Short mmCIF file of C-alpha atoms (C1' of nucleotides) in Angstrom, two decimals:
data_model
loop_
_atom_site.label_atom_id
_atom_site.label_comp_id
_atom_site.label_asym_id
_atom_site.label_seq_id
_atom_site.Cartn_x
_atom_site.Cartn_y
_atom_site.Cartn_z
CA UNK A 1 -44.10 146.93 164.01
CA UNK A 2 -40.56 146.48 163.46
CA UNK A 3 -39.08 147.36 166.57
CA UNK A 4 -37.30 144.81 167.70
CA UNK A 5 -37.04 141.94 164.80
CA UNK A 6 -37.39 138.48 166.82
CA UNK A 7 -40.77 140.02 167.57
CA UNK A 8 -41.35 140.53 164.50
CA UNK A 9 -39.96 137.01 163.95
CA UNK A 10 -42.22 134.94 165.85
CA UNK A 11 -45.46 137.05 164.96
CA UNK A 12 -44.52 136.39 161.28
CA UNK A 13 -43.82 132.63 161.66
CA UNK A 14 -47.09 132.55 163.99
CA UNK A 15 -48.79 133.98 161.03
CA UNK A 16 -47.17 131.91 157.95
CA UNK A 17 -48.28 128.49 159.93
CA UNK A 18 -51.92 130.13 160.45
CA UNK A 19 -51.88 130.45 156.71
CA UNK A 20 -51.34 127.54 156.67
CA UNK A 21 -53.52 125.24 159.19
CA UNK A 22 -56.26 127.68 158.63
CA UNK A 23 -56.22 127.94 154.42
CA UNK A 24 -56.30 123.82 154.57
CA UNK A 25 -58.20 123.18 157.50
CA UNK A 26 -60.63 126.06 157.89
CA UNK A 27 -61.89 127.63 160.95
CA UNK A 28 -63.68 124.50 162.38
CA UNK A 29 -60.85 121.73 161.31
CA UNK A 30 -57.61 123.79 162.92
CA UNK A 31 -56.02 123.10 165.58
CA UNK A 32 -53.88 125.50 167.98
CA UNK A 33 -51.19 122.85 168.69
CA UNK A 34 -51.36 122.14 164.58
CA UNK A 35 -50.46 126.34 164.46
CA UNK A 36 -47.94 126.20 166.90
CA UNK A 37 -46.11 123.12 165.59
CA UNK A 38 -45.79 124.57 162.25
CA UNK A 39 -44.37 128.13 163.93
CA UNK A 40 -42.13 125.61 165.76
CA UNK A 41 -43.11 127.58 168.94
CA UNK A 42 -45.59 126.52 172.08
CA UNK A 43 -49.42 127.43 172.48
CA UNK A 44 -48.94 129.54 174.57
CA UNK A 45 -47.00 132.00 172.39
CA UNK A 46 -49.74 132.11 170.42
CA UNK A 47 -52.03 133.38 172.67
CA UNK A 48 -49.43 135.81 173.62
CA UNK A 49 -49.26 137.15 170.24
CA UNK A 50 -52.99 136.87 169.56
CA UNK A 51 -55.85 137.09 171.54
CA UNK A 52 -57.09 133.90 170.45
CA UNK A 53 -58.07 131.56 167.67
CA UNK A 54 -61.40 133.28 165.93
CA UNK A 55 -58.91 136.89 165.94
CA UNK A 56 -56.03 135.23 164.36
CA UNK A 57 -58.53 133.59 161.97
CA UNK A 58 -60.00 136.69 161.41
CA UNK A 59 -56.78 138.17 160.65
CA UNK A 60 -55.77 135.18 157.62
CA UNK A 61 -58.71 135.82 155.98
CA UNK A 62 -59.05 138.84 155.66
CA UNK A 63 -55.60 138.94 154.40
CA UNK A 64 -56.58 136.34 152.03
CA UNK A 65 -60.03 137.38 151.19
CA UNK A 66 -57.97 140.25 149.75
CA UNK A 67 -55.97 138.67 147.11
CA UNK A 68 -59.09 137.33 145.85
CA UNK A 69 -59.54 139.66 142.96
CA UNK A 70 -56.13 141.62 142.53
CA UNK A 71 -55.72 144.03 140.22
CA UNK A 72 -58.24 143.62 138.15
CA UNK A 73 -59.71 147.23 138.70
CA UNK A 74 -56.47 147.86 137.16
CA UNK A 75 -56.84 145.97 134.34
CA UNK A 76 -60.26 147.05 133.68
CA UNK A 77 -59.45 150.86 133.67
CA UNK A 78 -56.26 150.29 131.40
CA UNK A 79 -56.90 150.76 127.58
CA UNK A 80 -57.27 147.42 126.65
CA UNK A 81 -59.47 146.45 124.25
CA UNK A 82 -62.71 144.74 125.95
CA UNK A 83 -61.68 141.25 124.95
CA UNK A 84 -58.43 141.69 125.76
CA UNK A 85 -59.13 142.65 129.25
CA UNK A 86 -60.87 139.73 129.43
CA UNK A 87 -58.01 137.62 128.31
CA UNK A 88 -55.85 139.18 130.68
CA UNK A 89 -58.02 138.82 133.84
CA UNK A 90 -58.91 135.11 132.95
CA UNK A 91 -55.03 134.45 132.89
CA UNK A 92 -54.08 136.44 135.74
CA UNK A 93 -56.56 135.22 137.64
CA UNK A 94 -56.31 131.09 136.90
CA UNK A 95 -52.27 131.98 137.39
CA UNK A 96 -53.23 132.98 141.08
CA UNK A 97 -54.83 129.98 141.87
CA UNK A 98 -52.13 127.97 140.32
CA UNK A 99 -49.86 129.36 142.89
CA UNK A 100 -52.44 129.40 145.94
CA UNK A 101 -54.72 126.20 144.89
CA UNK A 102 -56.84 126.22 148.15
CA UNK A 103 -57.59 129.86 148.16
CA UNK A 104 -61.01 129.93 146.26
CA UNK A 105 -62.56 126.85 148.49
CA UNK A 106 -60.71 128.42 151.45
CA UNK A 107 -62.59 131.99 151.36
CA UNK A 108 -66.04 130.59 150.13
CA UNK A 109 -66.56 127.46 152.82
CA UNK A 110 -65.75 130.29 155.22
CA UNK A 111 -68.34 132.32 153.84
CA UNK A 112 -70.68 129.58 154.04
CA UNK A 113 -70.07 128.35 156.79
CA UNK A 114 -69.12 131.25 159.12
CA UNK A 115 -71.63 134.16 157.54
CA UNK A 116 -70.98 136.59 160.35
CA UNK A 117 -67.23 136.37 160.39
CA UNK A 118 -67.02 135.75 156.99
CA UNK A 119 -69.30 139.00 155.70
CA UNK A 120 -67.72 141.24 157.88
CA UNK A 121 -64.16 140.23 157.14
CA UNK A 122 -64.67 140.00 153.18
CA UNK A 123 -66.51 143.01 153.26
CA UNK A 124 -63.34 144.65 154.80
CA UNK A 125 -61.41 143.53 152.49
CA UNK A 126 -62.34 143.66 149.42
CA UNK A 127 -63.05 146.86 147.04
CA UNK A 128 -65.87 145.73 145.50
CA UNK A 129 -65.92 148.78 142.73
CA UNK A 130 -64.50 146.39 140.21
CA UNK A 131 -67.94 144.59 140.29
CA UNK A 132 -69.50 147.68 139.12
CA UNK A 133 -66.46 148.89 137.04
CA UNK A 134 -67.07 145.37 135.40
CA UNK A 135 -70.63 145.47 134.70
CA UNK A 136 -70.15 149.17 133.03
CA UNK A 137 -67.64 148.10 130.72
CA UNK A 138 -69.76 145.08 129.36
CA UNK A 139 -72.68 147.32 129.25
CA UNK A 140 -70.21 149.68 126.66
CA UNK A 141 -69.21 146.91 124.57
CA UNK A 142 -72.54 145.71 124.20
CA UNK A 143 -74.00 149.73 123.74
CA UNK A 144 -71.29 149.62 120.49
CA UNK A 145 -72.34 146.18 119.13
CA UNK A 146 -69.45 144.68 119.96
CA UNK A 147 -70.82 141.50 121.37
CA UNK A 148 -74.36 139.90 121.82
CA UNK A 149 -76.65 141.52 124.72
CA UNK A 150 -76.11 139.74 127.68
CA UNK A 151 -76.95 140.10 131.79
CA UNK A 152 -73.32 141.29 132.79
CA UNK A 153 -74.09 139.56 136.21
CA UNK A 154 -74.42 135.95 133.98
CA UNK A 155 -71.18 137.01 131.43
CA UNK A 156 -68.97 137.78 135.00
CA UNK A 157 -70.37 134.21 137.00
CA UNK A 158 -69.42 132.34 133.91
CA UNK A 159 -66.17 133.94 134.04
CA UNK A 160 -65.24 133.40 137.86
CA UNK A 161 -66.99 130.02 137.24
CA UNK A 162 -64.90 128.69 135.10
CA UNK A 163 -61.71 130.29 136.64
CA UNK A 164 -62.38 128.96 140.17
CA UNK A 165 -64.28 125.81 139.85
CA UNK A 166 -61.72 123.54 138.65
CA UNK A 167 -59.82 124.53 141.89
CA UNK A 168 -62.80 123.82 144.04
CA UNK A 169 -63.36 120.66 142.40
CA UNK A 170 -59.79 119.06 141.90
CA UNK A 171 -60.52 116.04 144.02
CA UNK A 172 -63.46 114.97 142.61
CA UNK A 173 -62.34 115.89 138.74
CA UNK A 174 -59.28 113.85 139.39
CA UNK A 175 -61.19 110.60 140.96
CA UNK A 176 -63.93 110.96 138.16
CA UNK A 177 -61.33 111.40 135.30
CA UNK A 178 -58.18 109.56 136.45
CA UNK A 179 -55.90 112.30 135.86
CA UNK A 180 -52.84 113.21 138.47
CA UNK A 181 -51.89 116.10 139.46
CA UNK A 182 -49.27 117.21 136.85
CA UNK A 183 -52.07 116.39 134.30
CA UNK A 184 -54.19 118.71 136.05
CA UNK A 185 -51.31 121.60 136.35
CA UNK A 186 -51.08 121.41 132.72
CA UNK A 187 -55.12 121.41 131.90
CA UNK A 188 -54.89 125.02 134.18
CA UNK A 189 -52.15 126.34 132.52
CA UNK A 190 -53.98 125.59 129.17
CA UNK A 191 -57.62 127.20 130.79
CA UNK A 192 -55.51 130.47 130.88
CA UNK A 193 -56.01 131.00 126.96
CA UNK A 194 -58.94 128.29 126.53
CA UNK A 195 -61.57 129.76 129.14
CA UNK A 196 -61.31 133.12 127.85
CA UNK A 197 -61.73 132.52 124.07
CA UNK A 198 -64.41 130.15 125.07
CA UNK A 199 -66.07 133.29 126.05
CA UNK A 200 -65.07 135.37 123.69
CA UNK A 201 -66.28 132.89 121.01
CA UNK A 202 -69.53 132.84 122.82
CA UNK A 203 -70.46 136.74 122.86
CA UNK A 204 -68.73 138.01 119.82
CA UNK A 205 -71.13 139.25 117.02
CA UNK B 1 -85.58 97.71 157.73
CA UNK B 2 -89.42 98.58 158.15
CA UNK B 3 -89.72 95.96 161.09
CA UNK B 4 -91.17 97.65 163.76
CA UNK B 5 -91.68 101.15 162.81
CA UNK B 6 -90.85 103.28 165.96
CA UNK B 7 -87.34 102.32 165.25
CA UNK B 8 -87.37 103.06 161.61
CA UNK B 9 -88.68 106.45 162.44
CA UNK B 10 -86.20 107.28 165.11
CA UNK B 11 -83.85 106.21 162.27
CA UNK B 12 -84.39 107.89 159.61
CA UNK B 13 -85.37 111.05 161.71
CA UNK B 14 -82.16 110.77 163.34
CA UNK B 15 -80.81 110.52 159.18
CA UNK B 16 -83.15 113.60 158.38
CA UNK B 17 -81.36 115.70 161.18
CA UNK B 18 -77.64 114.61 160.30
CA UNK B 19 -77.83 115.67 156.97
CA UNK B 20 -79.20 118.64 157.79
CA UNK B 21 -76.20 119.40 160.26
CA UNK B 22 -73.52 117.82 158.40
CA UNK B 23 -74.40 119.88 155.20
CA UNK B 24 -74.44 123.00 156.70
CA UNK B 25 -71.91 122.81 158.91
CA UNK B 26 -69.35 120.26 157.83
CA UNK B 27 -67.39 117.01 159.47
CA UNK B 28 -65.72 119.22 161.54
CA UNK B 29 -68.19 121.64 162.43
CA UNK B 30 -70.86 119.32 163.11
CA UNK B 31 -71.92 118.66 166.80
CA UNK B 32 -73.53 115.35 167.93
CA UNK B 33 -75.53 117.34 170.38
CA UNK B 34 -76.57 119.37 167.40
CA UNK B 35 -77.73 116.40 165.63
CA UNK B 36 -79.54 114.69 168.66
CA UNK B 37 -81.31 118.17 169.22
CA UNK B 38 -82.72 118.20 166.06
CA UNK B 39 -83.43 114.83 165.74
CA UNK B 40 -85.53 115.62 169.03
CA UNK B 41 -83.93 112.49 170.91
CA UNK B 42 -80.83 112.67 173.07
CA UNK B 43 -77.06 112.00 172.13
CA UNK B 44 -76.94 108.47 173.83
CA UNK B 45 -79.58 107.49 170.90
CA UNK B 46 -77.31 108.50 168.06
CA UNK B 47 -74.43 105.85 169.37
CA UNK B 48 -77.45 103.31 169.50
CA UNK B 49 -78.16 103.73 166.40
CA UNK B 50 -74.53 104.52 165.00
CA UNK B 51 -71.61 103.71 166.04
CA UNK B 52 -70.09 107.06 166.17
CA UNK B 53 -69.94 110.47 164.44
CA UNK B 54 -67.27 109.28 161.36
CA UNK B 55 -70.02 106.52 160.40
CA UNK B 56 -73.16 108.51 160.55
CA UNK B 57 -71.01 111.29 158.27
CA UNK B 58 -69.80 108.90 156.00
CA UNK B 59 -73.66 107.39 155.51
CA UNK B 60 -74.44 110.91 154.84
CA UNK B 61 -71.99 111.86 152.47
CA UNK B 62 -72.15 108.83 150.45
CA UNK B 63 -75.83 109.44 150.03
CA UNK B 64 -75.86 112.76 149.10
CA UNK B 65 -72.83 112.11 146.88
CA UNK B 66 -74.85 110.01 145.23
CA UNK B 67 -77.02 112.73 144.07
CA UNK B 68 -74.52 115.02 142.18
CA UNK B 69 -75.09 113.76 138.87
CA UNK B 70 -78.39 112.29 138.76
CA UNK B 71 -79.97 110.42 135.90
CA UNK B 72 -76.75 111.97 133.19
CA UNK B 73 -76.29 108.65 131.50
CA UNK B 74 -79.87 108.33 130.77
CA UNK B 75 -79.72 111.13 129.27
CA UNK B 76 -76.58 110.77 127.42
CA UNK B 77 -78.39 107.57 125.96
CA UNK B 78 -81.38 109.10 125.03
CA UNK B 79 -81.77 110.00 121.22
CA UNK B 80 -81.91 113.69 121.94
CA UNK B 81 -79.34 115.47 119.38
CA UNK B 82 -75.93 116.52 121.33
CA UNK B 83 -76.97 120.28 121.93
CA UNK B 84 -80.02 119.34 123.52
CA UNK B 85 -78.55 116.67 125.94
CA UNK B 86 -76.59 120.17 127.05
CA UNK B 87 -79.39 121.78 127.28
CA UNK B 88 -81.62 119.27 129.51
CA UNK B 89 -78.18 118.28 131.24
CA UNK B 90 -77.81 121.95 132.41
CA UNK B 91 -81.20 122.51 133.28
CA UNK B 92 -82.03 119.89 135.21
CA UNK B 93 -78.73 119.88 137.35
CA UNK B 94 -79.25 123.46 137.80
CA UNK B 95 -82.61 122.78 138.83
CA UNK B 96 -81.36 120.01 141.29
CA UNK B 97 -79.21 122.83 143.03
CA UNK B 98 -81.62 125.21 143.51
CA UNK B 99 -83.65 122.27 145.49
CA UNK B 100 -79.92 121.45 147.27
CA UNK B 101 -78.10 124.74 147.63
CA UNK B 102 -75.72 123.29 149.73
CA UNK B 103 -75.00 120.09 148.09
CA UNK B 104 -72.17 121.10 145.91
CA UNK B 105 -69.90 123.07 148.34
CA UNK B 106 -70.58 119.93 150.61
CA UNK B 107 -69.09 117.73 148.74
CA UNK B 108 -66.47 119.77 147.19
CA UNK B 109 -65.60 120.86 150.53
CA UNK B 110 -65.19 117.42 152.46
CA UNK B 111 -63.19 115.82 149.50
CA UNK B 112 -60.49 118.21 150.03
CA UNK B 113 -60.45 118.36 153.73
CA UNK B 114 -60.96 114.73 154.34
CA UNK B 115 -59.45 113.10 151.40
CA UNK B 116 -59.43 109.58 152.83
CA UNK B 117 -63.09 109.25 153.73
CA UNK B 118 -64.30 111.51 150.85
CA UNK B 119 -62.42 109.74 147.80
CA UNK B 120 -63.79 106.03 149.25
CA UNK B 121 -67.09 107.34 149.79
CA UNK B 122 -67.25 109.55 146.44
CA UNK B 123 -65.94 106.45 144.61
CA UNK B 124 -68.64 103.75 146.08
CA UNK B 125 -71.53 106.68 145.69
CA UNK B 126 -70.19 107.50 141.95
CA UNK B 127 -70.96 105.40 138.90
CA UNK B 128 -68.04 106.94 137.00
CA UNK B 129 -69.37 106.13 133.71
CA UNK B 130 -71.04 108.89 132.74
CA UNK B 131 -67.74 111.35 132.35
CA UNK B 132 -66.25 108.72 129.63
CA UNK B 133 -69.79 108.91 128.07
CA UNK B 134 -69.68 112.72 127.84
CA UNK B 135 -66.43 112.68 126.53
CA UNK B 136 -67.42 110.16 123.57
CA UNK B 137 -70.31 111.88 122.94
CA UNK B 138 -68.26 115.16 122.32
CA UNK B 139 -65.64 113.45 120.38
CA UNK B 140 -68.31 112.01 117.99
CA UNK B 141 -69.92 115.53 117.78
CA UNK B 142 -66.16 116.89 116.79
CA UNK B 143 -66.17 114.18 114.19
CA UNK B 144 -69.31 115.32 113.14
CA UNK B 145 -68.26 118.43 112.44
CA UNK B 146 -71.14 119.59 114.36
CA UNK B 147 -69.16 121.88 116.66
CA UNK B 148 -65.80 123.09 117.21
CA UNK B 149 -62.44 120.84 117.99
CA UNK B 150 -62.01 121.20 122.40
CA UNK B 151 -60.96 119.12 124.55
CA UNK B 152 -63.73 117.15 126.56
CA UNK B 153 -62.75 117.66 129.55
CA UNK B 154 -62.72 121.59 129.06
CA UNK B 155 -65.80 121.06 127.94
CA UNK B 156 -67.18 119.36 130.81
CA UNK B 157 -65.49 121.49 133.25
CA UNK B 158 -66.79 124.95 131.41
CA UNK B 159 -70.46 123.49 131.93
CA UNK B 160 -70.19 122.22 135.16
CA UNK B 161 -68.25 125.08 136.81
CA UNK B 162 -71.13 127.42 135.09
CA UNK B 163 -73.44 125.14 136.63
CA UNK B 164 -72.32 124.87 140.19
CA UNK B 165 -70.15 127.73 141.40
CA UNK B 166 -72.82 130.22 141.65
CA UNK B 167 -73.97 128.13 144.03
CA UNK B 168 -70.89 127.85 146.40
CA UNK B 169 -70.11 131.58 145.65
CA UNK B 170 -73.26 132.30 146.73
CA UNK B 171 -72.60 134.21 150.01
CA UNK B 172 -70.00 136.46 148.08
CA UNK B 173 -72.32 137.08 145.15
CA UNK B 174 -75.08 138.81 147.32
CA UNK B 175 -72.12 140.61 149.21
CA UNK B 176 -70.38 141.72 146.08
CA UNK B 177 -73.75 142.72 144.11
CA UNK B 178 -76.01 143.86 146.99
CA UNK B 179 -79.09 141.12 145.22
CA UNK B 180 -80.99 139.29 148.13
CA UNK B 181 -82.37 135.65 147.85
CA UNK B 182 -84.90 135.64 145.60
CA UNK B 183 -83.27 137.54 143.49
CA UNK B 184 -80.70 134.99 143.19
CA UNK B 185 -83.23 132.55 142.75
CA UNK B 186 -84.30 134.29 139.83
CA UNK B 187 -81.08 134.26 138.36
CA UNK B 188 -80.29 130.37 138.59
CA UNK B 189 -83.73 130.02 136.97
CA UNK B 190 -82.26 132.02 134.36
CA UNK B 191 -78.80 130.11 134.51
CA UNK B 192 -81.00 127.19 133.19
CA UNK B 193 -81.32 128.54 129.92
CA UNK B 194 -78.69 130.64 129.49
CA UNK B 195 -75.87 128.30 130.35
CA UNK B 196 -76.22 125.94 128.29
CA UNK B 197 -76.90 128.34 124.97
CA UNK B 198 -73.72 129.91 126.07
CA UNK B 199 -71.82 126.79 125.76
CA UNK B 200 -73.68 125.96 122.11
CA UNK B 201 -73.27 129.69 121.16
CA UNK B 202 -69.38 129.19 121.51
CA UNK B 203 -68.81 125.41 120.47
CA UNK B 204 -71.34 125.60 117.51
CA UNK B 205 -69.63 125.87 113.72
"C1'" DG C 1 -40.60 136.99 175.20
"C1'" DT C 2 -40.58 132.29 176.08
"C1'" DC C 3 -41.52 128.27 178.43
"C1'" DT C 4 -43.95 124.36 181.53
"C1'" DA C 5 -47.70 123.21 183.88
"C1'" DT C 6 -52.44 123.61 184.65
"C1'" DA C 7 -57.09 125.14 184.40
"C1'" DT C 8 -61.36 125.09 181.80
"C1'" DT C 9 -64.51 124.02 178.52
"C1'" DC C 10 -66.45 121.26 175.21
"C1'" DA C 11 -67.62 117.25 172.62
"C1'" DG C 12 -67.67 112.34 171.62
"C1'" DA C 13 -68.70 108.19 173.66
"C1'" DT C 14 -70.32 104.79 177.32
"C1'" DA C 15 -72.69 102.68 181.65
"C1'" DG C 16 -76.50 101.27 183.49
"C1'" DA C 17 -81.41 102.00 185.06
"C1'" DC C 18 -85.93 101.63 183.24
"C1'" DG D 1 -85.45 101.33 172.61
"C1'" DT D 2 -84.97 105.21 175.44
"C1'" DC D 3 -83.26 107.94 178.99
"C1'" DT D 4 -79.95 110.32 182.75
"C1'" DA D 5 -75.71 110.56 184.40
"C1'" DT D 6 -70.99 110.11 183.73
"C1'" DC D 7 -66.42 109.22 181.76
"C1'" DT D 8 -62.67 110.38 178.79
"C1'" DG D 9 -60.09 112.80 175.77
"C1'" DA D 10 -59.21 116.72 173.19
"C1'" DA D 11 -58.70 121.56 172.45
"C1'" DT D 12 -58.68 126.37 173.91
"C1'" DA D 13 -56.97 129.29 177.07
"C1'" DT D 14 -54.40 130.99 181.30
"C1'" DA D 15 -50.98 131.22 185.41
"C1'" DG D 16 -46.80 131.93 186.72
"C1'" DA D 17 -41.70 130.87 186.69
"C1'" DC D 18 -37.60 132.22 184.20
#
DNA sequence: GTCTATATTCAGATAGAC
DNA sequence: GTCTATCTGAATATAGAC
């Protein structure tokens, strides 16, 4: 682990430019030499390090598949009122992918396109009890009248859906709308507070 | 164009197998051979009939570009009041994703990881004009006072990402709720409804 | 651990017969 | 128009010296 330090070094820039190539290029658009460039090492180190490219793949996303949902079992277990865990997990959540924009497309063309790698990796990862944790606490709020009766499957996709999209779809929302990308920074930053009184508005009674 | 008729057909079932292969697996991913066994000719046929891989993608991708947002502006000019354009809007682009699963992580995908070819392509596929449509048609509803003061564009993203993103999240979805295909079938046929009187529940005075 | 050189495999593209 | 055989280049992976 971190027994000798330029060890330790190398396998760490090996596995920052992996982020990297991998996060924007996926699994089928990387390239070895594009890894080993940005580690400002040779090919062959890499294969040193790690077996080879579909186990150092393997390795990013599982890493990343796992900051895909942070904390939000947290959140959800604090004693927050309902819509102000909602609030909080809409911001916290759009404020992630401000800081790592390619994440959501990254982990869900993967997904798509690689199911075996993908499934068994994600599943790995994640702790999908916040899912459940999710559904029970809409189920509550709705038990004590506090909002309308809705599918908690349909209330938590149209919460991820409007979180994630606009990441997914930043090339195309630009072209169709004009906007650059400091325009687009600041319409995020403003989907922290709008998204989640959007919903709010919706289910309320 | 419909000439001969053998060549047409090799054509077009050369056409029939590319998008078939470029939607599932990508640019990148794709494999010529792939294509040419599907097609049920052999490789040297697809350089006969197309110059090379980037030009049989780009025919592709342009086409099925195309079909994102079919027939919007019609309805946007139709005399339906401004909640039901929603409504049909939702439905039947919902309903045009369950017939193309892939086609939204497809295109979402490419325009980020090949900008170039994906923004000219997007561009010459796109008629534009229905976005600043939207927008005026939500401004004029403001005016109204027939719903709420928000921004069109958070508008149009809300529906949209609602729309689409169960659709690329699909392989997480099952994963994270255990529900098999039809199943999730049965919940986009839901979606159709329930989407857009989500929106109207929260915009509506 | 790190490097250069090389092997190997794969995929896109072409030549040329029919 | 269609095919088989082949070329070429690219990309992953390995051998072996230091």
């Amino acid at each position: 682990m971190t027994r000798k330090g330029k060890d330790t070094n190398t396998e760490s820039k090996i596995l920052d430019a992996a982020r990297q190539v991998f996060i924007e290029k996926g699994l089928a658009g990387a390239r070895m030499q594009d890894i080993a460039d940005r580690a400002e090492i040779n090919k062959a180190m890499l294969h040193y390090y790690f077996k080879n490219k579909e186990m150092l793949f393997e390795l990013i996303f599982r890493e990343t598949a796992g900051k895909l949902f942070p904390h939000f079992e947290m959140l959800l277990d604090s004693d927050l009122g309902f819509f102000d865990k909602i609030r909080s997990i809409v911001s916290s959540y759009i404020e992630t992918m401000v800081q790592n924009p390619y994440l959501p497309l990254f982990v869900m063309n993967e997904m798509n396109k690689n199911p075996e790698i993908g499934m068994k990796n994600f599943f790995e990862a994640q702790k999908p009890g916040f899912v459940k944790k999710f559904r029970a606490s809409i189920e509550v709020s709705i038990q004590e009248g506090l909002i309308q009766p809705i599918n908690p499957l349909h209330l938590i996709m149209n919460m991820f859906s409007m979180c994630a999209f606009p990441f997914i779809a930043k090339p195309m929302i630009k072209l169709l709308t004009g906007i650059e990308d400091e325009q687009f920074r600041n319409l995020m930053d403003q989907r922290k507070v709008l998204v989640a009184e959007f919903i709010i508005n919706s289910i309320r009674k």
